[in-house]
Amino acid sequence: MRYLILADLHSNIEALDALLEIVGEEEFDHYLILGDLVGYGASPLEVIDRVRELQPQTCIRGNHDKVCSSIETGDNFNLVAREAAYWTRKVLDEDRIHYLKELPKGPIEFGDGLMAAHGAPHDEDFYITSRKDAYHVFQSYEFRVCFYGHSHINGAYSYDRKNLDYLSSTANLWGYYLEPDRRYLINPGSVGQPRDRNPHACCAVYDSEQRHLKMIRAQYDIKSAQQRICNAPLHQSLATRLEIGS
Ligand SMILES: [Fe+2]
């Protein structure tokens, strides 16, 4: 099975379309979307509609999807994120709110030993940002490969009961063959708001037969996404951070 894996799209249609175009020649058996379709950016309708077209799919919710569809209040958000979520609530119609509300909570198991989570399997709002965090997840769950998002940082932890390694890169294309005796925790990076100082949109392709992982970045029309944010209007900082990848 060949999977296209997308996370943290954050209402950035320019970024999503650029990635879909760059992988357009490839065929996928399944689409995996790790949550945060909306929030921060100014194109929630377009992103939800585009994601729904990607079939067959497994799509789980993220923390912004919960606040933007009023499952949660956003009390734990900073002011800029909360204002963007409340703006998103205003522009979403009933159908799209219903879609977001019905997105399942992670973790979800799919395929053979594969798992998907937004933040971490034990808590969808938890940020995996260290080897200690990753070790806890490897100890607590049985997956062979778990894909996660939320931190917006592209990279992969791997574990063989002795060593826990972490590989990340800001290259526009990197990847490797997964070793059969290791387990993996893989973050494809963020489609719509990368935070590792490379502003290009990120995604991952995983071939479960070949056990090959490919991380891909695409340049996109950042100015257009920024202009939409300013016109919405959403906070200026949401536009600025797109061009520095933070
Ligand atoms: Fe996110």
PDB file of C-alpha atoms and ligand atoms in Angstrom:
ATOM      1  CA  MET A   1       0.000   0.000   0.000  1.00  0.00           C
ATOM      2  CA  ARG A   2       1.188   3.463  -0.842  1.00  0.00           C
ATOM      3  CA  TYR A   3       0.109   6.190   1.570  1.00  0.00           C
ATOM      4  CA  LEU A   4       0.186   9.959   1.226  1.00  0.00           C
ATOM      5  CA  ILE A   5       0.400  11.439   4.710  1.00  0.00           C
ATOM      6  CA  LEU A   6      -0.662  14.995   5.480  1.00  0.00           C
ATOM      7  CA  ALA A   7      -0.712  16.795   8.838  1.00  0.00           C
ATOM      8  CA  ASP A   8      -1.477  20.270  10.166  1.00  0.00           C
ATOM      9  CA  LEU A   9      -2.892  21.745   6.987  1.00  0.00           C
ATOM     10  CA  HIS A  10      -4.204  24.785   8.857  1.00  0.00           C
ATOM     11  CA  SER A  11      -6.480  26.269   6.214  1.00  0.00           C
ATOM     12  CA  ASN A  12      -3.610  26.844   3.794  1.00  0.00           C
ATOM     13  CA  ILE A  13      -4.988  25.863   0.382  1.00  0.00           C
ATOM     14  CA  GLU A  14      -1.975  27.178  -1.541  1.00  0.00           C
ATOM     15  CA  ALA A  15       0.337  24.860   0.418  1.00  0.00           C
ATOM     16  CA  LEU A  16      -1.969  21.849   0.084  1.00  0.00           C
ATOM     17  CA  ASP A  17      -2.449  22.308  -3.648  1.00  0.00           C
ATOM     18  CA  ALA A  18       1.298  22.708  -4.216  1.00  0.00           C
ATOM     19  CA  LEU A  19       1.979  19.396  -2.473  1.00  0.00           C
ATOM     20  CA  LEU A  20      -0.803  17.594  -4.306  1.00  0.00           C
ATOM     21  CA  GLU A  21       0.604  18.887  -7.560  1.00  0.00           C
ATOM     22  CA  ILE A  22       4.156  17.793  -6.790  1.00  0.00           C
ATOM     23  CA  VAL A  23       3.009  14.242  -5.930  1.00  0.00           C
ATOM     24  CA  GLY A  24       0.380  14.285  -8.679  1.00  0.00           C
ATOM     25  CA  GLU A  25       2.208  11.783 -10.847  1.00  0.00           C
ATOM     26  CA  GLU A  26       2.226   9.222  -8.060  1.00  0.00           C
ATOM     27  CA  GLU A  27      -0.600   6.826  -7.288  1.00  0.00           C
ATOM     28  CA  PHE A  28      -1.798   6.314  -3.733  1.00  0.00           C
ATOM     29  CA  ASP A  29      -3.874   3.525  -2.280  1.00  0.00           C
ATOM     30  CA  HIS A  30      -4.800   5.499   0.813  1.00  0.00           C
ATOM     31  CA  TYR A  31      -4.650   9.037   2.191  1.00  0.00           C
ATOM     32  CA  LEU A  32      -3.807   9.581   5.843  1.00  0.00           C
ATOM     33  CA  ILE A  33      -4.665  12.991   7.322  1.00  0.00           C
ATOM     34  CA  LEU A  34      -3.444  13.581  10.866  1.00  0.00           C
ATOM     35  CA  GLY A  35      -5.667  16.486  11.889  1.00  0.00           C
ATOM     36  CA  ASP A  36      -5.663  20.271  12.158  1.00  0.00           C
ATOM     37  CA  LEU A  37      -7.280  20.764   8.785  1.00  0.00           C
ATOM     38  CA  VAL A  38      -8.290  24.249   9.886  1.00  0.00           C
ATOM     39  CA  GLY A  39      -7.187  27.068  12.189  1.00  0.00           C
ATOM     40  CA  TYR A  40      -4.568  29.822  11.682  1.00  0.00           C
ATOM     41  CA  GLY A  41      -5.059  30.182   7.911  1.00  0.00           C
ATOM     42  CA  ALA A  42      -7.736  31.849   5.802  1.00  0.00           C
ATOM     43  CA  SER A  43      -8.976  29.046   3.514  1.00  0.00           C
ATOM     44  CA  PRO A  44     -10.844  26.599   5.760  1.00  0.00           C
ATOM     45  CA  LEU A  45     -13.639  25.878   3.272  1.00  0.00           C
ATOM     46  CA  GLU A  46     -11.251  25.108   0.439  1.00  0.00           C
ATOM     47  CA  VAL A  47      -9.015  22.874   2.562  1.00  0.00           C
ATOM     48  CA  ILE A  48     -11.905  20.863   4.005  1.00  0.00           C
ATOM     49  CA  ASP A  49     -13.341  20.345   0.520  1.00  0.00           C
ATOM     50  CA  ARG A  50     -10.002  19.305  -0.954  1.00  0.00           C
ATOM     51  CA  VAL A  51      -9.326  16.850   1.882  1.00  0.00           C
ATOM     52  CA  ARG A  52     -12.754  15.262   1.447  1.00  0.00           C
ATOM     53  CA  GLU A  53     -11.876  14.555  -2.194  1.00  0.00           C
ATOM     54  CA  LEU A  54      -8.870  12.445  -1.181  1.00  0.00           C
ATOM     55  CA  GLN A  55     -10.265   8.908  -1.148  1.00  0.00           C
ATOM     56  CA  PRO A  56      -9.977   6.393   0.339  1.00  0.00           C
ATOM     57  CA  GLN A  57      -8.856   8.160   3.466  1.00  0.00           C
ATOM     58  CA  THR A  58      -8.292   7.912   7.173  1.00  0.00           C
ATOM     59  CA  CYS A  59      -8.638  11.348   8.744  1.00  0.00           C
ATOM     60  CA  ILE A  60      -8.453  12.110  12.460  1.00  0.00           C
ATOM     61  CA  ARG A  61      -9.144  15.335  14.267  1.00  0.00           C
ATOM     62  CA  GLY A  62      -6.633  17.815  15.681  1.00  0.00           C
ATOM     63  CA  ASN A  63      -6.930  20.301  18.518  1.00  0.00           C
ATOM     64  CA  HIS A  64      -7.775  23.173  16.145  1.00  0.00           C
ATOM     65  CA  ASP A  65     -10.513  21.108  14.488  1.00  0.00           C
ATOM     66  CA  LYS A  66     -12.065  20.664  17.929  1.00  0.00           C
ATOM     67  CA  VAL A  67     -12.086  24.382  18.724  1.00  0.00           C
ATOM     68  CA  CYS A  68     -13.148  25.478  15.231  1.00  0.00           C
ATOM     69  CA  SER A  69     -16.157  23.124  15.379  1.00  0.00           C
ATOM     70  CA  SER A  70     -16.992  24.152  18.987  1.00  0.00           C
ATOM     71  CA  ILE A  71     -16.218  20.754  20.516  1.00  0.00           C
ATOM     72  CA  GLU A  72     -13.868  22.711  22.777  1.00  0.00           C
ATOM     73  CA  THR A  73     -13.829  26.372  23.793  1.00  0.00           C
ATOM     74  CA  GLY A  74     -10.193  27.184  23.004  1.00  0.00           C
ATOM     75  CA  ASP A  75      -9.492  28.377  26.553  1.00  0.00           C
ATOM     76  CA  ASN A  76      -6.105  26.666  26.322  1.00  0.00           C
ATOM     77  CA  PHE A  77      -5.199  28.511  23.085  1.00  0.00           C
ATOM     78  CA  ASN A  78      -3.152  31.681  22.919  1.00  0.00           C
ATOM     79  CA  LEU A  79      -5.083  34.775  21.881  1.00  0.00           C
ATOM     80  CA  VAL A  80      -4.013  34.727  18.215  1.00  0.00           C
ATOM     81  CA  ALA A  81      -4.901  31.046  17.765  1.00  0.00           C
ATOM     82  CA  ARG A  82      -8.223  31.499  19.578  1.00  0.00           C
ATOM     83  CA  GLU A  83      -9.196  34.511  17.460  1.00  0.00           C
ATOM     84  CA  ALA A  84      -8.361  32.564  14.297  1.00  0.00           C
ATOM     85  CA  ALA A  85     -10.470  29.634  15.505  1.00  0.00           C
ATOM     86  CA  TYR A  86     -13.422  31.919  16.249  1.00  0.00           C
ATOM     87  CA  TRP A  87     -13.065  33.545  12.807  1.00  0.00           C
ATOM     88  CA  THR A  88     -13.083  30.027  11.307  1.00  0.00           C
ATOM     89  CA  ARG A  89     -16.294  29.187  13.180  1.00  0.00           C
ATOM     90  CA  LYS A  90     -17.949  32.191  11.552  1.00  0.00           C
ATOM     91  CA  VAL A  91     -17.057  31.237   7.972  1.00  0.00           C
ATOM     92  CA  LEU A  92     -17.814  27.504   8.229  1.00  0.00           C
ATOM     93  CA  ASP A  93     -21.278  26.309   7.240  1.00  0.00           C
ATOM     94  CA  GLU A  94     -23.266  23.554   8.940  1.00  0.00           C
ATOM     95  CA  ASP A  95     -22.077  20.829   6.589  1.00  0.00           C
ATOM     96  CA  ARG A  96     -18.391  21.524   7.092  1.00  0.00           C
ATOM     97  CA  ILE A  97     -18.787  21.994  10.856  1.00  0.00           C
ATOM     98  CA  HIS A  98     -20.513  18.617  10.938  1.00  0.00           C
ATOM     99  CA  TYR A  99     -17.621  17.071   8.979  1.00  0.00           C
ATOM    100  CA  LEU A 100     -15.083  18.428  11.491  1.00  0.00           C
ATOM    101  CA  LYS A 101     -17.178  17.379  14.479  1.00  0.00           C
ATOM    102  CA  GLU A 102     -17.435  13.834  13.186  1.00  0.00           C
ATOM    103  CA  LEU A 103     -13.706  13.369  12.620  1.00  0.00           C
ATOM    104  CA  PRO A 104     -12.563  10.536  14.878  1.00  0.00           C
ATOM    105  CA  LYS A 105     -10.214  11.028  17.789  1.00  0.00           C
ATOM    106  CA  GLY A 106      -6.822   9.370  17.449  1.00  0.00           C
ATOM    107  CA  PRO A 107      -5.140   7.037  17.878  1.00  0.00           C
ATOM    108  CA  ILE A 108      -6.447   4.921  15.029  1.00  0.00           C
ATOM    109  CA  GLU A 109      -4.905   1.646  13.923  1.00  0.00           C
ATOM    110  CA  PHE A 110      -4.897   0.926  10.210  1.00  0.00           C
ATOM    111  CA  GLY A 111      -3.062  -1.408   7.897  1.00  0.00           C
ATOM    112  CA  ASP A 112      -0.655  -3.902   9.402  1.00  0.00           C
ATOM    113  CA  GLY A 113       0.791  -2.496  12.619  1.00  0.00           C
ATOM    114  CA  LEU A 114       0.301   1.104  11.539  1.00  0.00           C
ATOM    115  CA  MET A 115      -1.128   3.787  13.804  1.00  0.00           C
ATOM    116  CA  ALA A 116      -2.153   7.424  13.402  1.00  0.00           C
ATOM    117  CA  ALA A 117      -2.312  10.078  16.123  1.00  0.00           C
ATOM    118  CA  HIS A 118      -2.583  13.846  16.093  1.00  0.00           C
ATOM    119  CA  GLY A 119      -0.299  14.686  19.019  1.00  0.00           C
ATOM    120  CA  ALA A 120       0.525  11.354  20.671  1.00  0.00           C
ATOM    121  CA  PRO A 121      -1.375   8.078  20.996  1.00  0.00           C
ATOM    122  CA  HIS A 122      -2.043   8.599  24.722  1.00  0.00           C
ATOM    123  CA  ASP A 123      -3.173  12.222  24.303  1.00  0.00           C
ATOM    124  CA  GLU A 124      -4.176  13.897  21.046  1.00  0.00           C
ATOM    125  CA  ASP A 125      -3.105  17.279  22.462  1.00  0.00           C
ATOM    126  CA  PHE A 126       0.355  16.151  23.638  1.00  0.00           C
ATOM    127  CA  TYR A 127       3.452  17.391  21.782  1.00  0.00           C
ATOM    128  CA  ILE A 128       6.115  14.780  21.034  1.00  0.00           C
ATOM    129  CA  THR A 129       9.224  16.951  21.015  1.00  0.00           C
ATOM    130  CA  SER A 130      11.952  14.861  22.657  1.00  0.00           C
ATOM    131  CA  ARG A 131      13.472  11.374  22.804  1.00  0.00           C
ATOM    132  CA  LYS A 132      11.956  11.032  26.274  1.00  0.00           C
ATOM    133  CA  ASP A 133       8.475  11.702  24.853  1.00  0.00           C
ATOM    134  CA  ALA A 134       9.098   9.229  22.032  1.00  0.00           C
ATOM    135  CA  TYR A 135      10.443   6.571  24.420  1.00  0.00           C
ATOM    136  CA  HIS A 136       7.272   6.795  26.504  1.00  0.00           C
ATOM    137  CA  VAL A 137       5.155   6.245  23.372  1.00  0.00           C
ATOM    138  CA  PHE A 138       7.288   3.300  22.162  1.00  0.00           C
ATOM    139  CA  GLN A 139       6.953   1.703  25.612  1.00  0.00           C
ATOM    140  CA  SER A 140       3.204   2.214  25.828  1.00  0.00           C
ATOM    141  CA  TYR A 141       1.999   1.059  22.391  1.00  0.00           C
ATOM    142  CA  GLU A 142       2.616  -1.924  20.124  1.00  0.00           C
ATOM    143  CA  PHE A 143       2.650  -0.282  16.672  1.00  0.00           C
ATOM    144  CA  ARG A 144       5.377  -0.886  14.109  1.00  0.00           C
ATOM    145  CA  VAL A 145       4.959   2.566  12.602  1.00  0.00           C
ATOM    146  CA  CYS A 146       3.017   5.440  14.141  1.00  0.00           C
ATOM    147  CA  PHE A 147       2.452   8.659  12.215  1.00  0.00           C
ATOM    148  CA  TYR A 148       1.811  11.791  14.247  1.00  0.00           C
ATOM    149  CA  GLY A 149       1.636  15.563  13.829  1.00  0.00           C
ATOM    150  CA  HIS A 150       0.846  18.554  16.078  1.00  0.00           C
ATOM    151  CA  SER A 151       4.441  19.792  16.570  1.00  0.00           C
ATOM    152  CA  HIS A 152       4.723  20.838  12.895  1.00  0.00           C
ATOM    153  CA  ILE A 153       8.285  19.455  12.861  1.00  0.00           C
ATOM    154  CA  ASN A 154       9.236  16.966  10.153  1.00  0.00           C
ATOM    155  CA  GLY A 155      11.261  14.027  11.490  1.00  0.00           C
ATOM    156  CA  ALA A 156      11.318  10.383  12.559  1.00  0.00           C
ATOM    157  CA  TYR A 157      12.220   8.574  15.790  1.00  0.00           C
ATOM    158  CA  SER A 158      13.170   4.916  15.620  1.00  0.00           C
ATOM    159  CA  TYR A 159      13.632   2.341  18.392  1.00  0.00           C
ATOM    160  CA  ASP A 160      15.015  -1.206  18.595  1.00  0.00           C
ATOM    161  CA  ARG A 161      14.793  -1.806  22.397  1.00  0.00           C
ATOM    162  CA  LYS A 162      18.394  -0.652  22.759  1.00  0.00           C
ATOM    163  CA  ASN A 163      18.764   2.594  20.880  1.00  0.00           C
ATOM    164  CA  LEU A 164      16.392   5.403  20.188  1.00  0.00           C
ATOM    165  CA  ASP A 165      17.436   7.510  17.210  1.00  0.00           C
ATOM    166  CA  TYR A 166      16.011  10.657  15.721  1.00  0.00           C
ATOM    167  CA  LEU A 167      16.443  11.844  12.162  1.00  0.00           C
ATOM    168  CA  SER A 168      15.140  15.102  10.760  1.00  0.00           C
ATOM    169  CA  SER A 169      16.031  17.278   7.847  1.00  0.00           C
ATOM    170  CA  THR A 170      14.984  20.515   6.242  1.00  0.00           C
ATOM    171  CA  ALA A 171      15.894  19.130   2.806  1.00  0.00           C
ATOM    172  CA  ASN A 172      13.194  19.304   0.185  1.00  0.00           C
ATOM    173  CA  LEU A 173      13.447  15.552  -0.374  1.00  0.00           C
ATOM    174  CA  TRP A 174      14.765  12.899   1.970  1.00  0.00           C
ATOM    175  CA  GLY A 175      13.875   9.451   3.146  1.00  0.00           C
ATOM    176  CA  TYR A 176      15.025   5.901   3.777  1.00  0.00           C
ATOM    177  CA  TYR A 177      14.043   2.251   3.974  1.00  0.00           C
ATOM    178  CA  LEU A 178      12.679   1.354   7.394  1.00  0.00           C
ATOM    179  CA  GLU A 179      14.596  -1.432   9.084  1.00  0.00           C
ATOM    180  CA  PRO A 180      12.500  -4.538   9.847  1.00  0.00           C
ATOM    181  CA  ASP A 181      13.706  -4.828  13.438  1.00  0.00           C
ATOM    182  CA  ARG A 182      13.058  -1.211  14.382  1.00  0.00           C
ATOM    183  CA  ARG A 183       9.849   0.638  15.215  1.00  0.00           C
ATOM    184  CA  TYR A 184       9.145   4.161  14.022  1.00  0.00           C
ATOM    185  CA  LEU A 185       7.390   7.347  15.102  1.00  0.00           C
ATOM    186  CA  ILE A 186       7.123   9.581  12.053  1.00  0.00           C
ATOM    187  CA  ASN A 187       6.016  13.190  11.737  1.00  0.00           C
ATOM    188  CA  PRO A 188       5.470  14.245   8.098  1.00  0.00           C
ATOM    189  CA  GLY A 189       5.772  17.925   9.105  1.00  0.00           C
ATOM    190  CA  SER A 190       3.110  20.529   8.531  1.00  0.00           C
ATOM    191  CA  VAL A 191       1.407  21.226   5.234  1.00  0.00           C
ATOM    192  CA  GLY A 192       0.184  24.681   6.115  1.00  0.00           C
ATOM    193  CA  GLN A 193       2.466  26.080   8.811  1.00  0.00           C
ATOM    194  CA  PRO A 194       5.944  24.457   8.986  1.00  0.00           C
ATOM    195  CA  ARG A 195       7.933  25.418  12.097  1.00  0.00           C
ATOM    196  CA  ASP A 196      11.454  24.213  11.375  1.00  0.00           C
ATOM    197  CA  ARG A 197      12.664  27.334   9.551  1.00  0.00           C
ATOM    198  CA  ASN A 198      12.006  25.831   6.144  1.00  0.00           C
ATOM    199  CA  PRO A 199       8.766  27.491   5.013  1.00  0.00           C
ATOM    200  CA  HIS A 200       8.044  24.954   2.265  1.00  0.00           C
ATOM    201  CA  ALA A 201       4.942  22.792   2.681  1.00  0.00           C
ATOM    202  CA  CYS A 202       5.697  19.267   3.987  1.00  0.00           C
ATOM    203  CA  CYS A 203       4.208  15.809   3.553  1.00  0.00           C
ATOM    204  CA  ALA A 204       5.300  12.166   3.557  1.00  0.00           C
ATOM    205  CA  VAL A 205       4.834   9.170   1.297  1.00  0.00           C
ATOM    206  CA  TYR A 206       5.046   5.697   2.814  1.00  0.00           C
ATOM    207  CA  ASP A 207       5.173   2.457   0.846  1.00  0.00           C
ATOM    208  CA  SER A 208       4.313  -0.321   3.311  1.00  0.00           C
ATOM    209  CA  GLU A 209       5.481  -3.165   1.024  1.00  0.00           C
ATOM    210  CA  GLN A 210       8.856  -1.621   0.287  1.00  0.00           C
ATOM    211  CA  ARG A 211       8.945  -0.128   3.819  1.00  0.00           C
ATOM    212  CA  HIS A 212      10.155   3.065   2.213  1.00  0.00           C
ATOM    213  CA  LEU A 213       9.555   6.516   3.659  1.00  0.00           C
ATOM    214  CA  LYS A 214       9.890   9.675   1.617  1.00  0.00           C
ATOM    215  CA  MET A 215       9.604  13.183   3.046  1.00  0.00           C
ATOM    216  CA  ILE A 216       8.682  15.828   0.492  1.00  0.00           C
ATOM    217  CA  ARG A 217       8.576  19.636   0.570  1.00  0.00           C
ATOM    218  CA  ALA A 218       7.007  21.931  -1.960  1.00  0.00           C
ATOM    219  CA  GLN A 219       7.467  25.617  -2.602  1.00  0.00           C
ATOM    220  CA  TYR A 220       4.136  27.362  -2.766  1.00  0.00           C
ATOM    221  CA  ASP A 221       2.655  30.814  -3.230  1.00  0.00           C
ATOM    222  CA  ILE A 222       3.221  32.078   0.316  1.00  0.00           C
ATOM    223  CA  LYS A 223       2.335  35.648  -0.682  1.00  0.00           C
ATOM    224  CA  SER A 224      -1.141  34.559  -1.766  1.00  0.00           C
ATOM    225  CA  ALA A 225      -1.737  32.697   1.528  1.00  0.00           C
ATOM    226  CA  GLN A 226      -0.500  35.765   3.433  1.00  0.00           C
ATOM    227  CA  GLN A 227      -2.760  38.076   1.461  1.00  0.00           C
ATOM    228  CA  ARG A 228      -5.802  35.971   2.315  1.00  0.00           C
ATOM    229  CA  ILE A 229      -4.834  36.098   6.006  1.00  0.00           C
ATOM    230  CA  CYS A 230      -4.553  39.904   5.883  1.00  0.00           C
ATOM    231  CA  ASN A 231      -7.840  40.247   3.999  1.00  0.00           C
ATOM    232  CA  ALA A 232      -9.776  37.929   6.355  1.00  0.00           C
ATOM    233  CA  PRO A 233      -8.657  39.746   8.550  1.00  0.00           C
ATOM    234  CA  LEU A 234      -6.591  37.468  10.758  1.00  0.00           C
ATOM    235  CA  HIS A 235      -3.636  38.469  12.919  1.00  0.00           C
ATOM    236  CA  GLN A 236      -0.619  39.733  10.946  1.00  0.00           C
ATOM    237  CA  SER A 237       1.723  37.348  12.789  1.00  0.00           C
ATOM    238  CA  LEU A 238      -0.038  34.394  11.142  1.00  0.00           C
ATOM    239  CA  ALA A 239       1.009  35.754   7.778  1.00  0.00           C
ATOM    240  CA  THR A 240       4.553  36.660   8.821  1.00  0.00           C
ATOM    241  CA  ARG A 241       5.369  33.253  10.307  1.00  0.00           C
ATOM    242  CA  LEU A 242       4.576  31.490   7.029  1.00  0.00           C
ATOM    243  CA  GLU A 243       7.548  33.040   5.251  1.00  0.00           C
ATOM    244  CA  ILE A 244      10.045  32.195   8.000  1.00  0.00           C
ATOM    245  CA  GLY A 245       8.689  28.739   8.748  1.00  0.00           C
ATOM    246  CA  SER A 246       8.136  29.248  12.470  1.00  0.00           C
TER     247      SER A 246
HETATM  248 FE    FE B   1      -1.375  22.097  14.203  1.00  0.00          FE
END
